JSON list of C-alpha atoms and ligand atoms in Angstrom, two decimals:
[
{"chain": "A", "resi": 1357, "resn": "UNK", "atom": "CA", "xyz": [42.31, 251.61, 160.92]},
{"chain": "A", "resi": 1358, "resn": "UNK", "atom": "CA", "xyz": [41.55, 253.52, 158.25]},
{"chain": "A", "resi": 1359, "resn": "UNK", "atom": "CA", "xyz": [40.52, 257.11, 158.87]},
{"chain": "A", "resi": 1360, "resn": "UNK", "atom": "CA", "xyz": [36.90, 258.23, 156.77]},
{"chain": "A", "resi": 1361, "resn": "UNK", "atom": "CA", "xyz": [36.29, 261.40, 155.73]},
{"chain": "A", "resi": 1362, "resn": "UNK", "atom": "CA", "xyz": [32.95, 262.47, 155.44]},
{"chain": "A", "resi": 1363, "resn": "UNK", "atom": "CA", "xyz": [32.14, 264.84, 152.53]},
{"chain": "A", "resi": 1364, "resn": "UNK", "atom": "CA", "xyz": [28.84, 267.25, 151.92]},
{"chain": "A", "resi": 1365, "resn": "UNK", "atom": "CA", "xyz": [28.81, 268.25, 148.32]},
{"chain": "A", "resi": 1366, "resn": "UNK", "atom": "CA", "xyz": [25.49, 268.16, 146.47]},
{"chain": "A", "resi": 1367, "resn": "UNK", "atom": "CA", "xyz": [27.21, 267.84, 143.25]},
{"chain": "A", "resi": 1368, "resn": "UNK", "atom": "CA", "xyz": [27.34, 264.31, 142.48]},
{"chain": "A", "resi": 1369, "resn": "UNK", "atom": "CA", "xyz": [30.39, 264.66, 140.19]},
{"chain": "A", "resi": 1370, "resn": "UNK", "atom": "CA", "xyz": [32.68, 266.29, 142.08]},
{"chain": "A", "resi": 1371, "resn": "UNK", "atom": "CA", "xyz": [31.91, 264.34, 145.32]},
{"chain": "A", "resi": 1372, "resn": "UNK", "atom": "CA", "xyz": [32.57, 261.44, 143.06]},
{"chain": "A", "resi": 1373, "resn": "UNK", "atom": "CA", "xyz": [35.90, 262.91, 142.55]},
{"chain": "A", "resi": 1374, "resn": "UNK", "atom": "CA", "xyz": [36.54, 264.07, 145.55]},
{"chain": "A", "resi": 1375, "resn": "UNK", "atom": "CA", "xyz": [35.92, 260.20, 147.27]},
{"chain": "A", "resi": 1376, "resn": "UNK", "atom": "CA", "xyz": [38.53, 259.21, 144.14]},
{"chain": "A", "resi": 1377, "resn": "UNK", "atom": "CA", "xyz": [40.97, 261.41, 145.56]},
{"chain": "A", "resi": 1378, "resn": "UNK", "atom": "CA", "xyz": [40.59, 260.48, 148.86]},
{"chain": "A", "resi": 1379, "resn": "UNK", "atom": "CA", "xyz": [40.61, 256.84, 148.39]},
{"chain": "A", "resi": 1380, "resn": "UNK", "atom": "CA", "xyz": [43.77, 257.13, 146.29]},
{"chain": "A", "resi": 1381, "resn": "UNK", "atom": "CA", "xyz": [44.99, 258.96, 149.29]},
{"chain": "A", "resi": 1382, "resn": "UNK", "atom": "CA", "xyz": [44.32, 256.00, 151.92]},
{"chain": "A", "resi": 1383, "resn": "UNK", "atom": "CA", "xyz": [41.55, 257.64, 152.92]},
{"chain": "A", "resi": 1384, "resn": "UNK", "atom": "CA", "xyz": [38.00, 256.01, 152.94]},
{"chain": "A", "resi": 1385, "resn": "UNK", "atom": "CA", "xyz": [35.05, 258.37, 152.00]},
{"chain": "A", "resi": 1386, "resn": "UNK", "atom": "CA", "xyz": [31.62, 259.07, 152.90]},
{"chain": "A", "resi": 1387, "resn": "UNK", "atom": "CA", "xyz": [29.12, 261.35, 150.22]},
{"chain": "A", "resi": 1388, "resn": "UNK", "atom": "CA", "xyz": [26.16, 263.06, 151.47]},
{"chain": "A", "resi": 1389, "resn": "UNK", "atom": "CA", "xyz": [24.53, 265.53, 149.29]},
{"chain": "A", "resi": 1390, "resn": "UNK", "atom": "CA", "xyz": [22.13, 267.18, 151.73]},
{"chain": "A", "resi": 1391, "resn": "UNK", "atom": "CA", "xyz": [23.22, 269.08, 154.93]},
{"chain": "A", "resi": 1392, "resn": "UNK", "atom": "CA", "xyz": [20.27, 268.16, 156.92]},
{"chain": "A", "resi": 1393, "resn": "UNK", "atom": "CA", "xyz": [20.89, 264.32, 156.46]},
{"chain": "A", "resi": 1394, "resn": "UNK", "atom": "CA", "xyz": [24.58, 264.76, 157.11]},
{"chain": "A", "resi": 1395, "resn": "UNK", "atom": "CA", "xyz": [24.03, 266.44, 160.55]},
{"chain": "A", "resi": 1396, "resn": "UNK", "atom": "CA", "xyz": [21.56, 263.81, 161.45]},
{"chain": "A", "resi": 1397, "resn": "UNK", "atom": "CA", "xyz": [24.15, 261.06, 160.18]},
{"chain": "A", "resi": 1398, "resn": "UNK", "atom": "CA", "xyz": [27.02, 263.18, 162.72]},
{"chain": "A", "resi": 1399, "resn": "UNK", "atom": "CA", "xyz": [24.68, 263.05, 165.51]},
{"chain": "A", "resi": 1400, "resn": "UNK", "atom": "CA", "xyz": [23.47, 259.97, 165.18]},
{"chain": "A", "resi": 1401, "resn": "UNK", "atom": "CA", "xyz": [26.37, 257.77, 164.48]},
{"chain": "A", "resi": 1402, "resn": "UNK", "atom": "CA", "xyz": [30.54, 257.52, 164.62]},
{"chain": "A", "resi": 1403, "resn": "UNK", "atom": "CA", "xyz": [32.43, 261.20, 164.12]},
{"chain": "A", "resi": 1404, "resn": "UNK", "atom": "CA", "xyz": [34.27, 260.71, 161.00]},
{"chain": "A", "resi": 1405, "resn": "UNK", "atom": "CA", "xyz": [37.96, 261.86, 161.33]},
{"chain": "A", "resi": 1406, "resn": "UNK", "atom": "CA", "xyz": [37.37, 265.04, 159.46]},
{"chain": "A", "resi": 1407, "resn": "UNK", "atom": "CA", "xyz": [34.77, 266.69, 157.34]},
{"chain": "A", "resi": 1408, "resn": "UNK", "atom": "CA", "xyz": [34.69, 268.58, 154.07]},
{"chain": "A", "resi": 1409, "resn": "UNK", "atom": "CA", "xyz": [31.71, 270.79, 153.63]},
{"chain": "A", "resi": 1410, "resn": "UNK", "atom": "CA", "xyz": [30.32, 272.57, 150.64]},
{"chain": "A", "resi": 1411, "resn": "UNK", "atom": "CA", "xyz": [28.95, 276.19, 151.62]},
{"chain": "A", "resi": 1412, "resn": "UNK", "atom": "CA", "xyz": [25.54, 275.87, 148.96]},
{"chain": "A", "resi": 1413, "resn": "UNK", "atom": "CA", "xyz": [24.04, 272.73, 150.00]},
{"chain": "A", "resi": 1414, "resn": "UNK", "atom": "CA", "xyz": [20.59, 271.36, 149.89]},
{"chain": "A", "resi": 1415, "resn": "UNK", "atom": "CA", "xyz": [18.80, 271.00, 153.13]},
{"chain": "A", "resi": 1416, "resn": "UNK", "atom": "CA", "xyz": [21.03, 273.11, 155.60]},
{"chain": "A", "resi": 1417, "resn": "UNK", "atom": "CA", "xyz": [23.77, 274.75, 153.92]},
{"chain": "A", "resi": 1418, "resn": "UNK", "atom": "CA", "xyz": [27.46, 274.30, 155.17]},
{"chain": "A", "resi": 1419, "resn": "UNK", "atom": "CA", "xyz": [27.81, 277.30, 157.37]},
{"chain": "A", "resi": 1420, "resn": "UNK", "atom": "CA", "xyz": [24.95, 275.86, 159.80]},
{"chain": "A", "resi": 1421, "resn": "UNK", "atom": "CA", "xyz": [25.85, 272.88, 159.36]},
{"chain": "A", "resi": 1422, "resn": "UNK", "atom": "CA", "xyz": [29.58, 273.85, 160.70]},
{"chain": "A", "resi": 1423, "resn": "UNK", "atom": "CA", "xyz": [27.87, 275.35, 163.58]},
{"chain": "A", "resi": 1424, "resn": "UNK", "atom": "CA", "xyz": [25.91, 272.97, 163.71]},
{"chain": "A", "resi": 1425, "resn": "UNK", "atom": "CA", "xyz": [28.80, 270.19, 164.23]},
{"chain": "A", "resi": 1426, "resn": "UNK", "atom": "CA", "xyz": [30.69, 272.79, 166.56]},
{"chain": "A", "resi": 1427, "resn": "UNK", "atom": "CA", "xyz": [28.58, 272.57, 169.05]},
{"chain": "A", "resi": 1428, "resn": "UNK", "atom": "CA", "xyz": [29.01, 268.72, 169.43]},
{"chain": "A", "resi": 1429, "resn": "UNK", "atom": "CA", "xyz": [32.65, 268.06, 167.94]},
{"chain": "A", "resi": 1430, "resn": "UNK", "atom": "CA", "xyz": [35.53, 269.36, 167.44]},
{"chain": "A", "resi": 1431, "resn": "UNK", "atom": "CA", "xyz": [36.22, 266.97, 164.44]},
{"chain": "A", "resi": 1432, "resn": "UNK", "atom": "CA", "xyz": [38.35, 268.70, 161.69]},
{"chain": "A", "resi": 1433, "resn": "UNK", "atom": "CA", "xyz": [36.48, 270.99, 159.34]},
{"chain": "A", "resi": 1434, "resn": "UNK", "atom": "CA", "xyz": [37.04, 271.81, 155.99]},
{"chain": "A", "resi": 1435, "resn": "UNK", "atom": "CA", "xyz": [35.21, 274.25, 154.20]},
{"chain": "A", "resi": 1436, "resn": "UNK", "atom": "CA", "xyz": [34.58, 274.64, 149.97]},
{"chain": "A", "resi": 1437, "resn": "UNK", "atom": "CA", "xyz": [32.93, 277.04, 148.34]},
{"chain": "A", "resi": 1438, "resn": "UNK", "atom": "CA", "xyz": [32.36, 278.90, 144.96]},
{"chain": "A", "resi": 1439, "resn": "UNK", "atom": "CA", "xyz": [31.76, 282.47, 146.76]},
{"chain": "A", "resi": 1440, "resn": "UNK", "atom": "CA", "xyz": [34.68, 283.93, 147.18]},
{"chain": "A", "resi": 1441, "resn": "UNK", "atom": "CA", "xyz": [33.22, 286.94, 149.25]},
{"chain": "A", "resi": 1442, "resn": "UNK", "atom": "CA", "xyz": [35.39, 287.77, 152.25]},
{"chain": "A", "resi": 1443, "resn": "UNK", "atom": "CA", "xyz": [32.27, 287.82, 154.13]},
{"chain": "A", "resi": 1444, "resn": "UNK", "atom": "CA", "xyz": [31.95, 284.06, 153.93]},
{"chain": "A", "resi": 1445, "resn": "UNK", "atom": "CA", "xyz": [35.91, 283.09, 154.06]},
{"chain": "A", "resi": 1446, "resn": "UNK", "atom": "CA", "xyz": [34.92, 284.86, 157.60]},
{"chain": "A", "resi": 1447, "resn": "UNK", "atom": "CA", "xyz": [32.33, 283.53, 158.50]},
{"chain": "A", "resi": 1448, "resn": "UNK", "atom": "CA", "xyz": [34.00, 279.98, 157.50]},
{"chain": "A", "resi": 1449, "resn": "UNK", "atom": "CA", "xyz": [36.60, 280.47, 160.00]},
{"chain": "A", "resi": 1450, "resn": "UNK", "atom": "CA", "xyz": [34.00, 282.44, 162.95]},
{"chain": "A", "resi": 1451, "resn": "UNK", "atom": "CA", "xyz": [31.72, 279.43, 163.37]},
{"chain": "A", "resi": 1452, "resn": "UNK", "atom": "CA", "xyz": [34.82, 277.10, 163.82]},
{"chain": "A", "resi": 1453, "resn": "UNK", "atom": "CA", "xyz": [35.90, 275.49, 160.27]},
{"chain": "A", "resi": 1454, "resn": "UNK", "atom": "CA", "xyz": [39.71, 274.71, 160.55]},
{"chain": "A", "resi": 1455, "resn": "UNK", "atom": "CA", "xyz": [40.52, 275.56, 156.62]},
{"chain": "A", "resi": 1456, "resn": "UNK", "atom": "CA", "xyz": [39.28, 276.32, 153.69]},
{"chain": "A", "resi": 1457, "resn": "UNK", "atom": "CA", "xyz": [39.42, 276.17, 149.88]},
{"chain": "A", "resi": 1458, "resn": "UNK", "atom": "CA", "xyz": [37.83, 278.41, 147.18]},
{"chain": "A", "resi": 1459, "resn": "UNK", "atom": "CA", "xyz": [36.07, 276.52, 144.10]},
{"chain": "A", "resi": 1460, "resn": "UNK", "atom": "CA", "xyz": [37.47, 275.44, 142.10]},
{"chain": "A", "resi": 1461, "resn": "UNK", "atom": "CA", "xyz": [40.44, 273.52, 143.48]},
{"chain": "A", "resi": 1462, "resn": "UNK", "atom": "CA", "xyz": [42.81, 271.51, 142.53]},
{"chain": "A", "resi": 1463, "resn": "UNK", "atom": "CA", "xyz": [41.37, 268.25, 144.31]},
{"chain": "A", "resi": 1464, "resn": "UNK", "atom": "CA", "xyz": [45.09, 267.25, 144.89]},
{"chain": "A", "resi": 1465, "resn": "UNK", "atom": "CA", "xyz": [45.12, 270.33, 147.16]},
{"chain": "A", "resi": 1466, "resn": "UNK", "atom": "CA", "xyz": [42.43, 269.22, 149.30]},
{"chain": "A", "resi": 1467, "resn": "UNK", "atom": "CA", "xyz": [43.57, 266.07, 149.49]},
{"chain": "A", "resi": 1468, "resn": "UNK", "atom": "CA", "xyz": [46.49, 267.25, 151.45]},
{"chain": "A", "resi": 1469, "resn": "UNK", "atom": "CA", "xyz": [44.67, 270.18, 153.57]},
{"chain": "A", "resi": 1470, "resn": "UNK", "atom": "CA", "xyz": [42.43, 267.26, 154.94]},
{"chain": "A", "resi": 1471, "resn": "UNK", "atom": "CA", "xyz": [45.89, 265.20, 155.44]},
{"chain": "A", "resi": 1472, "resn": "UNK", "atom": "CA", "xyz": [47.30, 268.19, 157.08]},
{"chain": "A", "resi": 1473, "resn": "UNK", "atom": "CA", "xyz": [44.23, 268.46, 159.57]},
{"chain": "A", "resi": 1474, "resn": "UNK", "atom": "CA", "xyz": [44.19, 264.62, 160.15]},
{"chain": "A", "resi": 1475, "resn": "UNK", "atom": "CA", "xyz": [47.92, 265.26, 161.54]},
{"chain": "A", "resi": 1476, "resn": "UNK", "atom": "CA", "xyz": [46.68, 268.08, 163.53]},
{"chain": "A", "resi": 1477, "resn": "UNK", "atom": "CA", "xyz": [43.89, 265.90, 164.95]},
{"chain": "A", "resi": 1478, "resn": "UNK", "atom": "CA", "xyz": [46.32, 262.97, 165.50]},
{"chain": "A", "resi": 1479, "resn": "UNK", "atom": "CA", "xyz": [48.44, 264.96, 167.67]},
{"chain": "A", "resi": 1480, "resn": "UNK", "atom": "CA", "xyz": [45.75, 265.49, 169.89]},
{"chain": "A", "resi": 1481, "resn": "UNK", "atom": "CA", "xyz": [46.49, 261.62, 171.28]},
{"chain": "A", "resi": 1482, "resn": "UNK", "atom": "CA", "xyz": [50.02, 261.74, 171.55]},
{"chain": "A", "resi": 1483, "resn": "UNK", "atom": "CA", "xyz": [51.16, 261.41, 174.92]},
{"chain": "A", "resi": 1484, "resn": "UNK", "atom": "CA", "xyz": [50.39, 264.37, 176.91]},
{"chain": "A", "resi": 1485, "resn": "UNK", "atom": "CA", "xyz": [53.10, 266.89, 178.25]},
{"chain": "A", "resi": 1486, "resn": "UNK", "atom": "CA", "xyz": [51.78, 269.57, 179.59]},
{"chain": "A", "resi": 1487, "resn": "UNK", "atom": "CA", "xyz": [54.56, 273.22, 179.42]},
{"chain": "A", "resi": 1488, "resn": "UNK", "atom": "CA", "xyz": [53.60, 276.03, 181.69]},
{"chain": "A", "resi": 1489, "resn": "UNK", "atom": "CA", "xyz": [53.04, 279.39, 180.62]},
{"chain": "A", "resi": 1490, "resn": "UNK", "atom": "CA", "xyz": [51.74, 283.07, 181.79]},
{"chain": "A", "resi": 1491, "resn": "UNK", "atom": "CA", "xyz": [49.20, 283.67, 184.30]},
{"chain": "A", "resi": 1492, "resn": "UNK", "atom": "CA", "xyz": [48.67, 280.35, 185.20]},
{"chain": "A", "resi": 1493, "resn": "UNK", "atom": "CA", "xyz": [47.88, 278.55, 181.94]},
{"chain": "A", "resi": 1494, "resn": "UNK", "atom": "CA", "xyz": [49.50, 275.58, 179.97]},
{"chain": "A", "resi": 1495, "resn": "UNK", "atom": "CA", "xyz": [50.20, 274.39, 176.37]},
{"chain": "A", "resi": 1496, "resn": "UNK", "atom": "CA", "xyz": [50.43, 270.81, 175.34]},
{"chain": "A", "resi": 1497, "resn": "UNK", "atom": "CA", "xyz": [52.56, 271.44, 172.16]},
{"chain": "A", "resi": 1498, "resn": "UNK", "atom": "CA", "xyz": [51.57, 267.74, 170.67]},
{"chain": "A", "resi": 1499, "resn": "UNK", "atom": "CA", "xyz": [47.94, 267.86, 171.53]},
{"chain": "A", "resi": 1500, "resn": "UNK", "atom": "CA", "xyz": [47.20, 271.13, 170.50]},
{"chain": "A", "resi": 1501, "resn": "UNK", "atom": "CA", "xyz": [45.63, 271.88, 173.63]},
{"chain": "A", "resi": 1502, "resn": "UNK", "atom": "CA", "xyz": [45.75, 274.94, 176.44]},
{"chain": "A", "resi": 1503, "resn": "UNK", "atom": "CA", "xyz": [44.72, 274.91, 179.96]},
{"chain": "A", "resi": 1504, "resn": "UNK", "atom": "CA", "xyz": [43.73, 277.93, 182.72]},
{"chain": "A", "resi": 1505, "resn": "UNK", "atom": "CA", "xyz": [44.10, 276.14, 185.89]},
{"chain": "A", "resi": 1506, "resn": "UNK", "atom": "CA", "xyz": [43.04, 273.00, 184.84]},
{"chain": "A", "resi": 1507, "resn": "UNK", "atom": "CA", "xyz": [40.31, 273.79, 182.90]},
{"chain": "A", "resi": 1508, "resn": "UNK", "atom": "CA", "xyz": [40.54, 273.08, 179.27]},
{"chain": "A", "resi": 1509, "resn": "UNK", "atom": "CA", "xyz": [39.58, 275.57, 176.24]},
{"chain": "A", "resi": 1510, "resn": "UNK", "atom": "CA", "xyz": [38.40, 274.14, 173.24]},
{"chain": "A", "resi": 1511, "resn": "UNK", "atom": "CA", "xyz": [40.31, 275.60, 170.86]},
{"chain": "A", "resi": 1512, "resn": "UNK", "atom": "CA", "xyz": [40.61, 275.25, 166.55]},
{"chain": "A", "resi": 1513, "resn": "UNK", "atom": "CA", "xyz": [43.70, 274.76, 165.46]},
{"chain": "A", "resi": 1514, "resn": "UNK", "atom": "CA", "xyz": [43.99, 278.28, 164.80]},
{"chain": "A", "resi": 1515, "resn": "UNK", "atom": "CA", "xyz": [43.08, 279.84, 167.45]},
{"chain": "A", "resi": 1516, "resn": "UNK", "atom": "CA", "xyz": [45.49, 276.93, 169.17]},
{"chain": "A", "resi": 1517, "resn": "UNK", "atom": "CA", "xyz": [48.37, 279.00, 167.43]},
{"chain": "A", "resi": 1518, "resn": "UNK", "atom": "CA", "xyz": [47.04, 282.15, 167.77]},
{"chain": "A", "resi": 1519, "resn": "UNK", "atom": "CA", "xyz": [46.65, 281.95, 171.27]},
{"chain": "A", "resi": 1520, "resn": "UNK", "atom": "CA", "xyz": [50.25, 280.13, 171.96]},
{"chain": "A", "resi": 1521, "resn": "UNK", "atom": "CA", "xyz": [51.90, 282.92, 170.40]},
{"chain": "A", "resi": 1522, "resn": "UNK", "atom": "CA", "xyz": [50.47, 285.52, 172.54]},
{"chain": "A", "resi": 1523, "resn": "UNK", "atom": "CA", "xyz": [50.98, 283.03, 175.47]},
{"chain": "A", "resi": 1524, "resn": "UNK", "atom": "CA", "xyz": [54.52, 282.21, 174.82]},
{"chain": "A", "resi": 1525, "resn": "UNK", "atom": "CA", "xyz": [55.01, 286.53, 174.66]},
{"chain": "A", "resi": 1526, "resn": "UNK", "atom": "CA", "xyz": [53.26, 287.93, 177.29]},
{"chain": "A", "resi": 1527, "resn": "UNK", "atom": "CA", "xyz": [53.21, 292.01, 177.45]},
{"chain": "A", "resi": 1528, "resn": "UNK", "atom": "CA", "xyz": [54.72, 291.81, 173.64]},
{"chain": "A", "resi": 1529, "resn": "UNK", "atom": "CA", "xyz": [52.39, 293.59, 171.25]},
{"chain": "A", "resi": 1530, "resn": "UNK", "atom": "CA", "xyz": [52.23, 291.81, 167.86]},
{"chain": "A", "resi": 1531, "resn": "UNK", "atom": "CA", "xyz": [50.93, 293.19, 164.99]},
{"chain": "A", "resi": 1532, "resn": "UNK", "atom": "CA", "xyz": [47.79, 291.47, 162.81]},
{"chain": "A", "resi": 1533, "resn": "UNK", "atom": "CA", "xyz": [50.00, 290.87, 160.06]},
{"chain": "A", "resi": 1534, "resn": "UNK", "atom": "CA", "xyz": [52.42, 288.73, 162.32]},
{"chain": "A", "resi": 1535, "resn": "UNK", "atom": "CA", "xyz": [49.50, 287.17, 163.64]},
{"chain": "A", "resi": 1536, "resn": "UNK", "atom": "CA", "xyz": [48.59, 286.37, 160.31]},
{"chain": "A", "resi": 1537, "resn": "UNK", "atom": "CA", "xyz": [51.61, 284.35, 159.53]},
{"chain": "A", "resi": 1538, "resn": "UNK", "atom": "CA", "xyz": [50.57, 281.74, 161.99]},
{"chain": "A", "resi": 1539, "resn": "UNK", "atom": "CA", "xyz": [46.76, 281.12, 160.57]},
{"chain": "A", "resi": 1540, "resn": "UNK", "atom": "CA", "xyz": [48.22, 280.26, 156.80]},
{"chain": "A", "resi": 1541, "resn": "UNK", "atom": "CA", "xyz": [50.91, 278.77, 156.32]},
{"chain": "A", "resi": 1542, "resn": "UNK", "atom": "CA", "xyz": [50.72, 280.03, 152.67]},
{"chain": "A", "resi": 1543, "resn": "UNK", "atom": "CA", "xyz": [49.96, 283.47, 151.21]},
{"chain": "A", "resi": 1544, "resn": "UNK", "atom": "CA", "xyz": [45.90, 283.43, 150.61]},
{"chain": "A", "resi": 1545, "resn": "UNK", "atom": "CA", "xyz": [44.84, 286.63, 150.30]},
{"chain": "A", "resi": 1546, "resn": "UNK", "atom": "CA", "xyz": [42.89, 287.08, 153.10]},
{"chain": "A", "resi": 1547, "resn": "UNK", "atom": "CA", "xyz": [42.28, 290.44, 155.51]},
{"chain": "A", "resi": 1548, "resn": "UNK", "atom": "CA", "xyz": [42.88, 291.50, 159.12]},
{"chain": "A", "resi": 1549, "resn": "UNK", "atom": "CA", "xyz": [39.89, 291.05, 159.62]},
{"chain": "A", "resi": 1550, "resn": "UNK", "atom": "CA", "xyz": [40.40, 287.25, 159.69]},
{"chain": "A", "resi": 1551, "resn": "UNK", "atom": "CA", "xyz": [42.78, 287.74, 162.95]},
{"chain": "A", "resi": 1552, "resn": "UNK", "atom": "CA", "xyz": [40.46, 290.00, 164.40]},
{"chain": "A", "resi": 1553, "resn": "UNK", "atom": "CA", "xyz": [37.51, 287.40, 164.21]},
{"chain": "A", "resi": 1554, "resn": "UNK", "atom": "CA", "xyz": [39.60, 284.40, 165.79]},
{"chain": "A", "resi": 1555, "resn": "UNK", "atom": "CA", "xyz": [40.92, 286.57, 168.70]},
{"chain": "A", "resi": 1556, "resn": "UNK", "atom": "CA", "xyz": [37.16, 287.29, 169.11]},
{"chain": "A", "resi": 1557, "resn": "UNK", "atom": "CA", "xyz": [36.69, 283.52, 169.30]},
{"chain": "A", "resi": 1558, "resn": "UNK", "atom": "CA", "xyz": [39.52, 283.10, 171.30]},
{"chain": "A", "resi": 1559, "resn": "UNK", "atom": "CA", "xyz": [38.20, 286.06, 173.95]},
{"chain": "A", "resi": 1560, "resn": "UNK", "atom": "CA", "xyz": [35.00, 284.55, 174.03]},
{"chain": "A", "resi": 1561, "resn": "UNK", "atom": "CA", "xyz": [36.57, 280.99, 175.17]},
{"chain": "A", "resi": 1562, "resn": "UNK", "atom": "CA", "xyz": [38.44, 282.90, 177.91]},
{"chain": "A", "resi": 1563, "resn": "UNK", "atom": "CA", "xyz": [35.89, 284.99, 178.79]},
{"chain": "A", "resi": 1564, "resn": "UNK", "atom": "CA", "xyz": [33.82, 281.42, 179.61]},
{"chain": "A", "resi": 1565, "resn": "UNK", "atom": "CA", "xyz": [36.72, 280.16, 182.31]},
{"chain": "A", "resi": 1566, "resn": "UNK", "atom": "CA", "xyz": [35.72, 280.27, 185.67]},
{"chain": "A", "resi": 1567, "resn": "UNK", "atom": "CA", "xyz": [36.69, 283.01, 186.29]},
{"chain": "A", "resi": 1568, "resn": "UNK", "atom": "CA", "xyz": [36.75, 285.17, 183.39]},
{"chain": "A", "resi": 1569, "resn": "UNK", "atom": "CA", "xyz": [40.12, 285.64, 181.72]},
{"chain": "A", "resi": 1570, "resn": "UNK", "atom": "CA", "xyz": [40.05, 289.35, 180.23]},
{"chain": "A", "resi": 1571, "resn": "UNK", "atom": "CA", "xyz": [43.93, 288.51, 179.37]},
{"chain": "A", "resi": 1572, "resn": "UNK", "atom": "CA", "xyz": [44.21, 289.55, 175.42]},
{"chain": "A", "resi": 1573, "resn": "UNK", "atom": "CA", "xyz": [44.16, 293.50, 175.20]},
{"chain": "A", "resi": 1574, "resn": "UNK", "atom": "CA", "xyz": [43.51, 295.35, 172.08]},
{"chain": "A", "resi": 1575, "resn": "UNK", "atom": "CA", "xyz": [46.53, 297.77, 170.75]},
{"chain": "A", "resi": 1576, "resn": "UNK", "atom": "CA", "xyz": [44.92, 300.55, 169.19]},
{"chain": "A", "resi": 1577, "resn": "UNK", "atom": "CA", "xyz": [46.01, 300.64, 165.37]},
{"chain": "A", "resi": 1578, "resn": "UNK", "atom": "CA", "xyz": [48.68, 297.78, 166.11]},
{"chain": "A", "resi": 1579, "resn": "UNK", "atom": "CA", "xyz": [47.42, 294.35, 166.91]},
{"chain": "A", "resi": 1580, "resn": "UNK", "atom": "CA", "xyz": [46.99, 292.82, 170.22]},
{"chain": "A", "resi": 1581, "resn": "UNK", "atom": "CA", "xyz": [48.88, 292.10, 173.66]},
{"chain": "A", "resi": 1582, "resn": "UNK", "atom": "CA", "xyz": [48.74, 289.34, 176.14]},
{"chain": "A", "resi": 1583, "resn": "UNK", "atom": "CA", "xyz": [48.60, 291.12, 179.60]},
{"chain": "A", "resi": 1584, "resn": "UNK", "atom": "CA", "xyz": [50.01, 288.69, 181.83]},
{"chain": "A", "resi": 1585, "resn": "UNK", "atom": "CA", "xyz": [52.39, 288.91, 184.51]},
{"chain": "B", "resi": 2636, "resn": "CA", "atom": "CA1", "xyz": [26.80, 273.12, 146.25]}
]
């Protein structure tokens, strides 16, 4: 089957080329040009098998629409946008968006950041094997998944990696920038600050288990720790 991806842009041209792209791709496409009518459309009807959301959009704009969407699905999210600020490349990532791309951009590119999360997402049906690691907790590599004890986290595929690391390395501090390395695969500019907000993430997820995992410790100046035995 094919796979659709829907896509929120409220410029009619560039959705236009976007759904080009994405068609010559094997993908089939979806344009909505108002964020309102596209969460309706998500909650209303079949997940597509990933998103791509402009940030300015008419109705709800893409950050609360990504929220939005969170709270539902954890369908593949990727975010565009002309403002570059840090502040929103943050804020992209904080309310659960899995990548994204600063306007303008090569649409080539996005086509294959949206391929690249489709693989991700695929690998979340491969058969599952599930590897045990610290404290109690298990990674299934192909799904992109961790347990505590039989109870699942819902994890991005960032904080999937993020999170693995520290797993697979109990008691071994690691520094943000080494952290870093596992969000992007390329060299974005993009801060600390970024690792700091998806360990927040990740803490919060832990912090929801039954009972609370405190696990990830904060290294003063350094990075962070998992404190397992
Ligand atoms: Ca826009």
């Amino acid at each position: 089957m094919t796979e659709r991806v829907l896509v929120v842009e409220d410029e009619p041209k560039l959705a236009a080329l976007l759904c080009d792209y994405l068609r010559a791709a094997g993908l089939d496409s979806e344009w909505l040009a108002d964020g309102r009518q596209a969460l309706e459309r998500l909650q209303g009807g079949a997940m597509p098998a990933a998103l791509i959301l402009d940030l300015m959009l008419p109705g709800l704009d893409g950050l609360e629409l990504c929220r939005a969407v969170r709270a539902f699905s954890d369908v593949p999210i990727l975010i565009c946008s002309a403002r570059v600020e840090e502040l929103d490349r943050l804020l992209g990532l904080e309310l659960g968006a899995d990548d994204y791309v600063c306007k303008p951009f090569s649409p080539r590119e996005l086509v294959a950041r949206v391929k690249a999360l489709l693989r991700r997402a695929q690998g979340r049906l491969a058969p599952v094997s599930w590897v045990p690691a610290a404290g109690g907790f298990a990674i299934d590599e192909a799904g992109q998944r961790i347990l505590w004890q039989a109870q699942g986290l819902a994890l991005t595929p960032v904080e999937f990696r993020l999170l693995r690391q520290l797993l697979q390395h109990p008691r071994r501090v690691f520094e943000r920038a080494q952290l870093l390395d596992l969000i992007h695969e390329d060299f974005r500019d993009v801060s600390d600050r970024v690792v700091d907000s998806h360990i927040k993430n990740i803490r919060r997820k832990l912090a929801a288990l039954d009972p609370p995992q405190e696990c990830i410790a904060s290294v003063y100046g350094v990075g962070y720790r998992m404190d397992l035995p």
